[in-house]
GROMACS .gro file of C-alpha atoms in nm:
model
  337
    1UNK     CA    1   1.096   1.017  -2.711
    2UNK     CA    2   1.248   1.063  -3.059
    3UNK     CA    3   1.113   0.964  -3.380
    4UNK     CA    4   1.373   0.670  -3.409
    5UNK     CA    5   1.192   0.513  -3.104
    6UNK     CA    6   0.866   0.523  -3.233
    7UNK     CA    7   0.696   0.214  -3.353
    8UNK     CA    8   0.722   0.179  -3.739
    9UNK     CA    9   0.429   0.186  -3.921
   10UNK     CA   10   0.472  -0.073  -4.175
   11UNK     CA   11   0.280  -0.401  -4.203
   12UNK     CA   12   0.054  -0.249  -3.877
   13UNK     CA   13  -0.309  -0.311  -3.960
   14UNK     CA   14  -0.499   0.015  -3.831
   15UNK     CA   15  -0.873  -0.078  -3.708
   16UNK     CA   16  -1.197   0.089  -3.727
   17UNK     CA   17  -1.370   0.237  -3.436
   18UNK     CA   18  -1.667  -0.018  -3.445
   19UNK     CA   19  -1.408  -0.299  -3.489
   20UNK     CA   20  -1.149  -0.194  -3.210
   21UNK     CA   21  -1.455  -0.197  -2.981
   22UNK     CA   22  -1.551  -0.556  -3.060
   23UNK     CA   23  -1.191  -0.657  -3.010
   24UNK     CA   24  -1.169  -0.479  -2.666
   25UNK     CA   25  -1.497  -0.678  -2.562
   26UNK     CA   26  -1.345  -1.008  -2.709
   27UNK     CA   27  -1.011  -0.956  -2.492
   28UNK     CA   28  -1.200  -0.862  -2.171
   29UNK     CA   29  -1.429  -1.181  -2.230
   30UNK     CA   30  -1.116  -1.375  -2.326
   31UNK     CA   31  -0.945  -1.266  -1.983
   32UNK     CA   32  -1.231  -1.348  -1.756
   33UNK     CA   33  -1.348  -1.686  -1.916
   34UNK     CA   34  -1.021  -1.851  -2.006
   35UNK     CA   35  -0.859  -1.759  -1.671
   36UNK     CA   36  -0.673  -2.051  -1.494
   37UNK     CA   37  -0.881  -2.309  -1.361
   38UNK     CA   38  -0.883  -2.243  -0.989
   39UNK     CA   39  -1.020  -1.876  -1.037
   40UNK     CA   40  -1.225  -1.955  -1.364
   41UNK     CA   41  -1.551  -2.006  -1.208
   42UNK     CA   42  -1.525  -1.637  -1.050
   43UNK     CA   43  -1.374  -1.443  -1.317
   44UNK     CA   44  -1.650  -1.605  -1.570
   45UNK     CA   45  -1.919  -1.474  -1.333
   46UNK     CA   46  -1.805  -1.122  -1.388
   47UNK     CA   47  -1.864  -1.186  -1.764
   48UNK     CA   48  -2.229  -1.091  -1.690
   49UNK     CA   49  -2.160  -0.737  -1.538
   50UNK     CA   50  -1.882  -0.616  -1.768
   51UNK     CA   51  -2.131  -0.291  -1.821
   52UNK     CA   52  -2.099  -0.031  -2.100
   53UNK     CA   53  -1.737   0.013  -2.161
   54UNK     CA   54  -1.754   0.383  -2.119
   55UNK     CA   55  -1.374   0.395  -2.057
   56UNK     CA   56  -1.287   0.156  -2.335
   57UNK     CA   57  -1.496   0.382  -2.582
   58UNK     CA   58  -1.338   0.687  -2.461
   59UNK     CA   59  -1.005   0.543  -2.503
   60UNK     CA   60  -1.075   0.420  -2.873
   61UNK     CA   61  -1.253   0.757  -2.962
   62UNK     CA   62  -0.951   0.956  -2.845
   63UNK     CA   63  -0.714   0.727  -3.008
   64UNK     CA   64  -0.896   0.788  -3.376
   65UNK     CA   65  -0.609   0.934  -3.586
   66UNK     CA   66  -0.702   1.186  -3.881
   67UNK     CA   67  -0.831   0.892  -4.099
   68UNK     CA   68  -1.044   0.777  -3.825
   69UNK     CA   69  -0.839   0.484  -3.783
   70UNK     CA   70  -0.693   0.293  -3.448
   71UNK     CA   71  -0.369   0.207  -3.363
   72UNK     CA   72  -0.418  -0.187  -3.285
   73UNK     CA   73  -0.245  -0.113  -2.965
   74UNK     CA   74  -0.537   0.047  -2.840
   75UNK     CA   75  -0.734  -0.260  -2.783
   76UNK     CA   76  -0.490  -0.390  -2.546
   77UNK     CA   77  -0.493  -0.046  -2.344
   78UNK     CA   78  -0.853   0.001  -2.354
   79UNK     CA   79  -0.929  -0.388  -2.249
   80UNK     CA   80  -0.653  -0.321  -1.944
   81UNK     CA   81  -0.848  -0.022  -1.842
   82UNK     CA   82  -1.170  -0.211  -1.859
   83UNK     CA   83  -1.035  -0.484  -1.643
   84UNK     CA   84  -0.861  -0.220  -1.396
   85UNK     CA   85  -1.213  -0.101  -1.353
   86UNK     CA   86  -1.367  -0.429  -1.282
   87UNK     CA   87  -1.093  -0.480  -1.038
   88UNK     CA   88  -1.238  -0.142  -0.807
   89UNK     CA   89  -1.586  -0.244  -0.839
   90UNK     CA   90  -1.508  -0.590  -0.718
   91UNK     CA   91  -1.341  -0.431  -0.453
   92UNK     CA   92  -1.574  -0.193  -0.353
   93UNK     CA   93  -1.864  -0.461  -0.363
   94UNK     CA   94  -1.648  -0.599  -0.092
   95UNK     CA   95  -1.621  -0.271   0.105
   96UNK     CA   96  -2.003  -0.179   0.057
   97UNK     CA   97  -2.132  -0.527   0.139
   98UNK     CA   98  -2.295  -0.482  -0.215
   99UNK     CA   99  -2.560  -0.753  -0.343
  100UNK     CA  100  -2.623  -0.611  -0.677
  101UNK     CA  101  -2.422  -0.483  -0.945
  102UNK     CA  102  -2.547  -0.417  -1.278
  103UNK     CA  103  -2.822  -0.580  -1.213
  104UNK     CA  104  -2.607  -0.923  -1.125
  105UNK     CA  105  -2.586  -1.097  -0.788
  106UNK     CA  106  -2.200  -0.966  -0.676
  107UNK     CA  107  -1.897  -1.191  -0.638
  108UNK     CA  108  -1.881  -1.111  -0.272
  109UNK     CA  109  -2.230  -1.189  -0.220
  110UNK     CA  110  -2.230  -1.511  -0.389
  111UNK     CA  111  -1.889  -1.631  -0.293
  112UNK     CA  112  -1.790  -1.460  -0.023
  113UNK     CA  113  -1.582  -1.145   0.063
  114UNK     CA  114  -1.234  -1.320   0.067
  115UNK     CA  115  -1.280  -1.486  -0.258
  116UNK     CA  116  -1.386  -1.165  -0.430
  117UNK     CA  117  -1.075  -0.954  -0.276
  118UNK     CA  118  -0.851  -1.212  -0.430
  119UNK     CA  119  -1.048  -1.195  -0.762
  120UNK     CA  120  -1.003  -0.830  -0.771
  121UNK     CA  121  -0.643  -0.842  -0.699
  122UNK     CA  122  -0.603  -1.107  -0.993
  123UNK     CA  123  -0.798  -0.890  -1.232
  124UNK     CA  124  -0.556  -0.616  -1.116
  125UNK     CA  125  -0.264  -0.810  -1.181
  126UNK     CA  126  -0.379  -0.913  -1.565
  127UNK     CA  127  -0.469  -0.568  -1.624
  128UNK     CA  128  -0.123  -0.429  -1.568
  129UNK     CA  129   0.014  -0.738  -1.756
  130UNK     CA  130  -0.198  -0.688  -2.063
  131UNK     CA  131  -0.089  -0.344  -2.066
  132UNK     CA  132   0.252  -0.417  -2.038
  133UNK     CA  133   0.261  -0.672  -2.335
  134UNK     CA  134   0.210  -0.418  -2.624
  135UNK     CA  135   0.501  -0.396  -2.847
  136UNK     CA  136   0.742  -0.088  -2.803
  137UNK     CA  137   0.663   0.002  -2.437
  138UNK     CA  138   0.888   0.262  -2.467
  139UNK     CA  139   0.667   0.440  -2.651
  140UNK     CA  140   0.427   0.509  -2.434
  141UNK     CA  141   0.634   0.641  -2.147
  142UNK     CA  142   0.385   0.953  -2.070
  143UNK     CA  143   0.130   0.684  -2.030
  144UNK     CA  144   0.186   0.600  -1.670
  145UNK     CA  145  -0.055   0.306  -1.583
  146UNK     CA  146   0.075   0.201  -1.266
  147UNK     CA  147   0.061   0.590  -1.137
  148UNK     CA  148  -0.318   0.607  -1.236
  149UNK     CA  149  -0.348   0.287  -1.031
  150UNK     CA  150  -0.226   0.423  -0.732
  151UNK     CA  151  -0.420   0.726  -0.742
  152UNK     CA  152  -0.754   0.528  -0.776
  153UNK     CA  153  -0.635   0.320  -0.447
  154UNK     CA  154  -0.565   0.663  -0.266
  155UNK     CA  155  -0.858   0.796  -0.359
  156UNK     CA  156  -1.041   0.502  -0.239
  157UNK     CA  157  -0.854   0.501   0.100
  158UNK     CA  158  -0.922   0.853   0.136
  159UNK     CA  159  -1.301   0.803   0.086
  160UNK     CA  160  -1.273   0.509   0.353
  161UNK     CA  161  -1.095   0.739   0.576
  162UNK     CA  162  -1.363   1.016   0.561
  163UNK     CA  163  -1.651   0.754   0.574
  164UNK     CA  164  -1.931   0.888   0.824
  165UNK     CA  165  -1.703   1.232   0.864
  166UNK     CA  166  -2.006   1.493   0.870
  167UNK     CA  167  -1.759   1.773   0.809
  168UNK     CA  168  -1.666   1.667   0.487
  169UNK     CA  169  -1.650   1.982   0.264
  170UNK     CA  170  -1.748   1.997  -0.104
  171UNK     CA  171  -1.344   2.097  -0.193
  172UNK     CA  172  -1.248   1.758   0.001
  173UNK     CA  173  -1.503   1.534  -0.172
  174UNK     CA  174  -1.399   1.679  -0.521
  175UNK     CA  175  -1.063   1.579  -0.418
  176UNK     CA  176  -1.136   1.212  -0.313
  177UNK     CA  177  -1.348   1.159  -0.644
  178UNK     CA  178  -1.077   1.323  -0.855
  179UNK     CA  179  -0.849   0.985  -0.770
  180UNK     CA  180  -1.153   0.753  -0.679
  181UNK     CA  181  -1.318   0.781  -1.029
  182UNK     CA  182  -1.196   1.041  -1.257
  183UNK     CA  183  -0.842   0.895  -1.221
  184UNK     CA  184  -0.921   0.582  -1.482
  185UNK     CA  185  -1.091   0.843  -1.707
  186UNK     CA  186  -0.808   1.055  -1.724
  187UNK     CA  187  -0.601   0.737  -1.802
  188UNK     CA  188  -0.800   0.660  -2.075
  189UNK     CA  189  -0.767   0.950  -2.255
  190UNK     CA  190  -0.412   1.008  -2.197
  191UNK     CA  191  -0.376   0.658  -2.365
  192UNK     CA  192  -0.561   0.755  -2.661
  193UNK     CA  193  -0.463   1.067  -2.741
  194UNK     CA  194  -0.068   0.890  -2.749
  195UNK     CA  195  -0.187   0.652  -2.989
  196UNK     CA  196  -0.421   0.909  -3.185
  197UNK     CA  197  -0.068   1.068  -3.317
  198UNK     CA  198   0.011   0.759  -3.523
  199UNK     CA  199  -0.055   0.796  -3.929
  200UNK     CA  200  -0.151   0.473  -4.073
  201UNK     CA  201  -0.076   0.619  -4.411
  202UNK     CA  202   0.303   0.622  -4.319
  203UNK     CA  203   0.570   0.399  -4.252
  204UNK     CA  204   0.785   0.600  -4.023
  205UNK     CA  205   0.703   0.709  -3.704
  206UNK     CA  206   0.515   1.030  -3.640
  207UNK     CA  207   0.670   1.296  -3.365
  208UNK     CA  208   0.485   1.267  -3.037
  209UNK     CA  209   0.186   1.431  -2.932
  210UNK     CA  210   0.246   1.806  -2.823
  211UNK     CA  211   0.244   1.841  -2.431
  212UNK     CA  212  -0.012   2.120  -2.495
  213UNK     CA  213  -0.253   1.884  -2.648
  214UNK     CA  214  -0.182   1.609  -2.429
  215UNK     CA  215  -0.280   1.785  -2.140
  216UNK     CA  216  -0.620   1.895  -2.293
  217UNK     CA  217  -0.704   1.529  -2.319
  218UNK     CA  218  -0.602   1.446  -1.997
  219UNK     CA  219  -0.811   1.735  -1.826
  220UNK     CA  220  -1.097   1.634  -2.061
  221UNK     CA  221  -1.107   1.269  -1.955
  222UNK     CA  222  -1.058   1.425  -1.559
  223UNK     CA  223  -1.351   1.622  -1.604
  224UNK     CA  224  -1.569   1.374  -1.756
  225UNK     CA  225  -1.475   1.154  -1.486
  226UNK     CA  226  -1.579   1.371  -1.221
  227UNK     CA  227  -1.914   1.437  -1.417
  228UNK     CA  228  -1.963   1.043  -1.411
  229UNK     CA  229  -1.919   1.007  -1.045
  230UNK     CA  230  -2.129   1.353  -0.920
  231UNK     CA  231  -2.405   1.245  -1.148
  232UNK     CA  232  -2.389   0.903  -0.985
  233UNK     CA  233  -2.414   1.043  -0.651
  234UNK     CA  234  -2.741   1.215  -0.745
  235UNK     CA  235  -2.882   0.866  -0.896
  236UNK     CA  236  -2.866   0.746  -0.518
  237UNK     CA  237  -3.131   1.022  -0.448
  238UNK     CA  238  -3.318   1.004  -0.779
  239UNK     CA  239  -3.326   0.637  -0.929
  240UNK     CA  240  -3.507   0.319  -0.820
  241UNK     CA  241  -3.274   0.015  -0.778
  242UNK     CA  242  -3.430  -0.146  -1.087
  243UNK     CA  243  -3.327   0.155  -1.284
  244UNK     CA  244  -2.977   0.200  -1.126
  245UNK     CA  245  -2.945  -0.182  -1.158
  246UNK     CA  246  -2.763  -0.132  -0.836
  247UNK     CA  247  -2.813  -0.020  -0.467
  248UNK     CA  248  -2.954   0.320  -0.411
  249UNK     CA  249  -3.052   0.522  -0.111
  250UNK     CA  250  -2.744   0.371   0.041
  251UNK     CA  251  -2.465   0.600   0.021
  252UNK     CA  252  -2.538   0.760   0.375
  253UNK     CA  253  -2.552   0.410   0.545
  254UNK     CA  254  -2.206   0.289   0.398
  255UNK     CA  255  -2.073   0.633   0.587
  256UNK     CA  256  -2.041   0.800   0.213
  257UNK     CA  257  -2.099   1.173   0.227
  258UNK     CA  258  -2.194   1.279  -0.121
  259UNK     CA  259  -2.220   1.630  -0.240
  260UNK     CA  260  -2.625   1.646  -0.203
  261UNK     CA  261  -2.620   1.573   0.163
  262UNK     CA  262  -2.290   1.790   0.246
  263UNK     CA  263  -2.479   2.092   0.089
  264UNK     CA  264  -2.789   2.004   0.312
  265UNK     CA  265  -2.600   1.980   0.598
  266UNK     CA  266  -2.449   2.325   0.519
  267UNK     CA  267  -2.798   2.491   0.515
  268UNK     CA  268  -3.034   2.348   0.734
  269UNK     CA  269  -3.009   2.411   1.084
  270UNK     CA  270  -2.980   2.098   1.310
  271UNK     CA  271  -2.947   1.829   1.045
  272UNK     CA  272  -2.584   1.764   1.114
  273UNK     CA  273  -2.615   1.745   1.498
  274UNK     CA  274  -2.915   1.506   1.423
  275UNK     CA  275  -2.699   1.305   1.214
  276UNK     CA  276  -2.412   1.316   1.499
  277UNK     CA  277  -2.663   1.154   1.728
  278UNK     CA  278  -2.779   0.874   1.483
  279UNK     CA  279  -3.125   0.963   1.488
  280UNK     CA  280  -3.130   1.077   1.109
  281UNK     CA  281  -3.371   0.843   0.902
  282UNK     CA  282  -3.318   0.825   0.506
  283UNK     CA  283  -3.665   0.993   0.491
  284UNK     CA  284  -3.522   1.309   0.669
  285UNK     CA  285  -3.227   1.267   0.454
  286UNK     CA  286  -3.435   1.303   0.114
  287UNK     CA  287  -3.664   1.548   0.261
  288UNK     CA  288  -3.369   1.769   0.383
  289UNK     CA  289  -3.193   1.707   0.021
  290UNK     CA  290  -3.498   1.855  -0.134
  291UNK     CA  291  -3.573   2.098   0.098
  292UNK     CA  292  -3.225   2.270   0.081
  293UNK     CA  293  -3.188   2.209  -0.333
  294UNK     CA  294  -2.904   1.971  -0.279
  295UNK     CA  295  -2.974   1.819  -0.606
  296UNK     CA  296  -2.969   2.130  -0.786
  297UNK     CA  297  -2.664   2.229  -0.639
  298UNK     CA  298  -2.484   1.880  -0.730
  299UNK     CA  299  -2.590   1.871  -1.086
  300UNK     CA  300  -2.490   2.277  -1.094
  301UNK     CA  301  -2.121   2.155  -0.991
  302UNK     CA  302  -2.160   1.909  -1.274
  303UNK     CA  303  -2.263   2.123  -1.523
  304UNK     CA  304  -1.958   2.373  -1.492
  305UNK     CA  305  -1.734   2.055  -1.569
  306UNK     CA  306  -1.963   1.979  -1.834
  307UNK     CA  307  -1.921   2.355  -1.968
  308UNK     CA  308  -1.529   2.319  -1.923
  309UNK     CA  309  -1.541   1.977  -2.105
  310UNK     CA  310  -1.738   2.120  -2.416
  311UNK     CA  311  -1.502   2.423  -2.436
  312UNK     CA  312  -1.188   2.167  -2.449
  313UNK     CA  313  -1.353   1.942  -2.692
  314UNK     CA  314  -1.389   2.259  -2.925
  315UNK     CA  315  -1.046   2.347  -2.882
  316UNK     CA  316  -0.899   2.017  -3.042
  317UNK     CA  317  -0.767   2.013  -3.385
  318UNK     CA  318  -0.979   1.706  -3.472
  319UNK     CA  319  -1.249   1.560  -3.736
  320UNK     CA  320  -1.624   1.635  -3.708
  321UNK     CA  321  -1.684   1.252  -3.646
  322UNK     CA  322  -1.418   1.248  -3.364
  323UNK     CA  323  -1.582   1.567  -3.189
  324UNK     CA  324  -1.921   1.421  -3.203
  325UNK     CA  325  -1.801   1.116  -3.061
  326UNK     CA  326  -1.642   1.274  -2.770
  327UNK     CA  327  -1.941   1.461  -2.717
  328UNK     CA  328  -2.133   1.166  -2.707
  329UNK     CA  329  -1.906   1.024  -2.426
  330UNK     CA  330  -1.974   1.363  -2.249
  331UNK     CA  331  -2.345   1.348  -2.283
  332UNK     CA  332  -2.320   1.014  -2.127
  333UNK     CA  333  -2.157   1.079  -1.829
  334UNK     CA  334  -2.396   1.379  -1.765
  335UNK     CA  335  -2.708   1.132  -1.826
  336UNK     CA  336  -2.809   1.358  -2.153
  337UNK     CA  337  -2.800   1.027  -2.347
   0.00000   0.00000   0.00000
């Protein structure tokens, strides 16, 4: 990528952070509520469960340049990533036979699994179309969104293949979630970082972001994605359905073996054998995880990712406001805020 290929900045209106986030939400809601008539009833149902936009927030924060302004293309990329995430949730709910998501009845529960699968596919298609619609697409060659989508799909498939596999190791589990959850966070941080190098005070292109800096953003996104999923796994043991706004105490019933239970299997004699005989109750699982310190172990893994994330944030040459916002996202994933 050369300076000649970079988008000129003349006549572009850069956006403040709050305004950019509102535009992202508007773009996502429009995509859902103004879909073709044949699918609109189903996509409108999803407008009530679009979540906290943490991936979009991450992208917009990373996209802030030195003046704190955001390139308008960040809005399209952020909305696209949120729609991609929503598509994965719709498909997850089908595979898990989930009845509640973010406090709302799931699409598959209300309209059936086949409808939900097709709607998830539709969301995936409009997300990729939205990302491809930005001007000067060649400027974003380093943001290979289809590659991130494939990593998410392979992560989900890897989890499915290992469903019920009682010998799953912590290493293998972390590899699964690095695709299943962390890949989209990495994509958000990557996109934002690429866009952050645009200077709204100049009318000519800005040299591309150094690979070393871009890699720091990408690693930060991946680490935060890992934290987000690991803390979510703890939620299955620690929160009620009302607090979590989704089913809890259900991972094991779905065949998903997470870190707290992996650790308990390693530390408690006979637990895995009882699971193999299909005689392990939920109460016994909770007791085993508590007695072996499975949650402490899992929070410790998450804490190490947190520390590595903080070190990366400290290394970035950014404003204090942007640093504070990145720490907010990190704390949000970790459950501190």
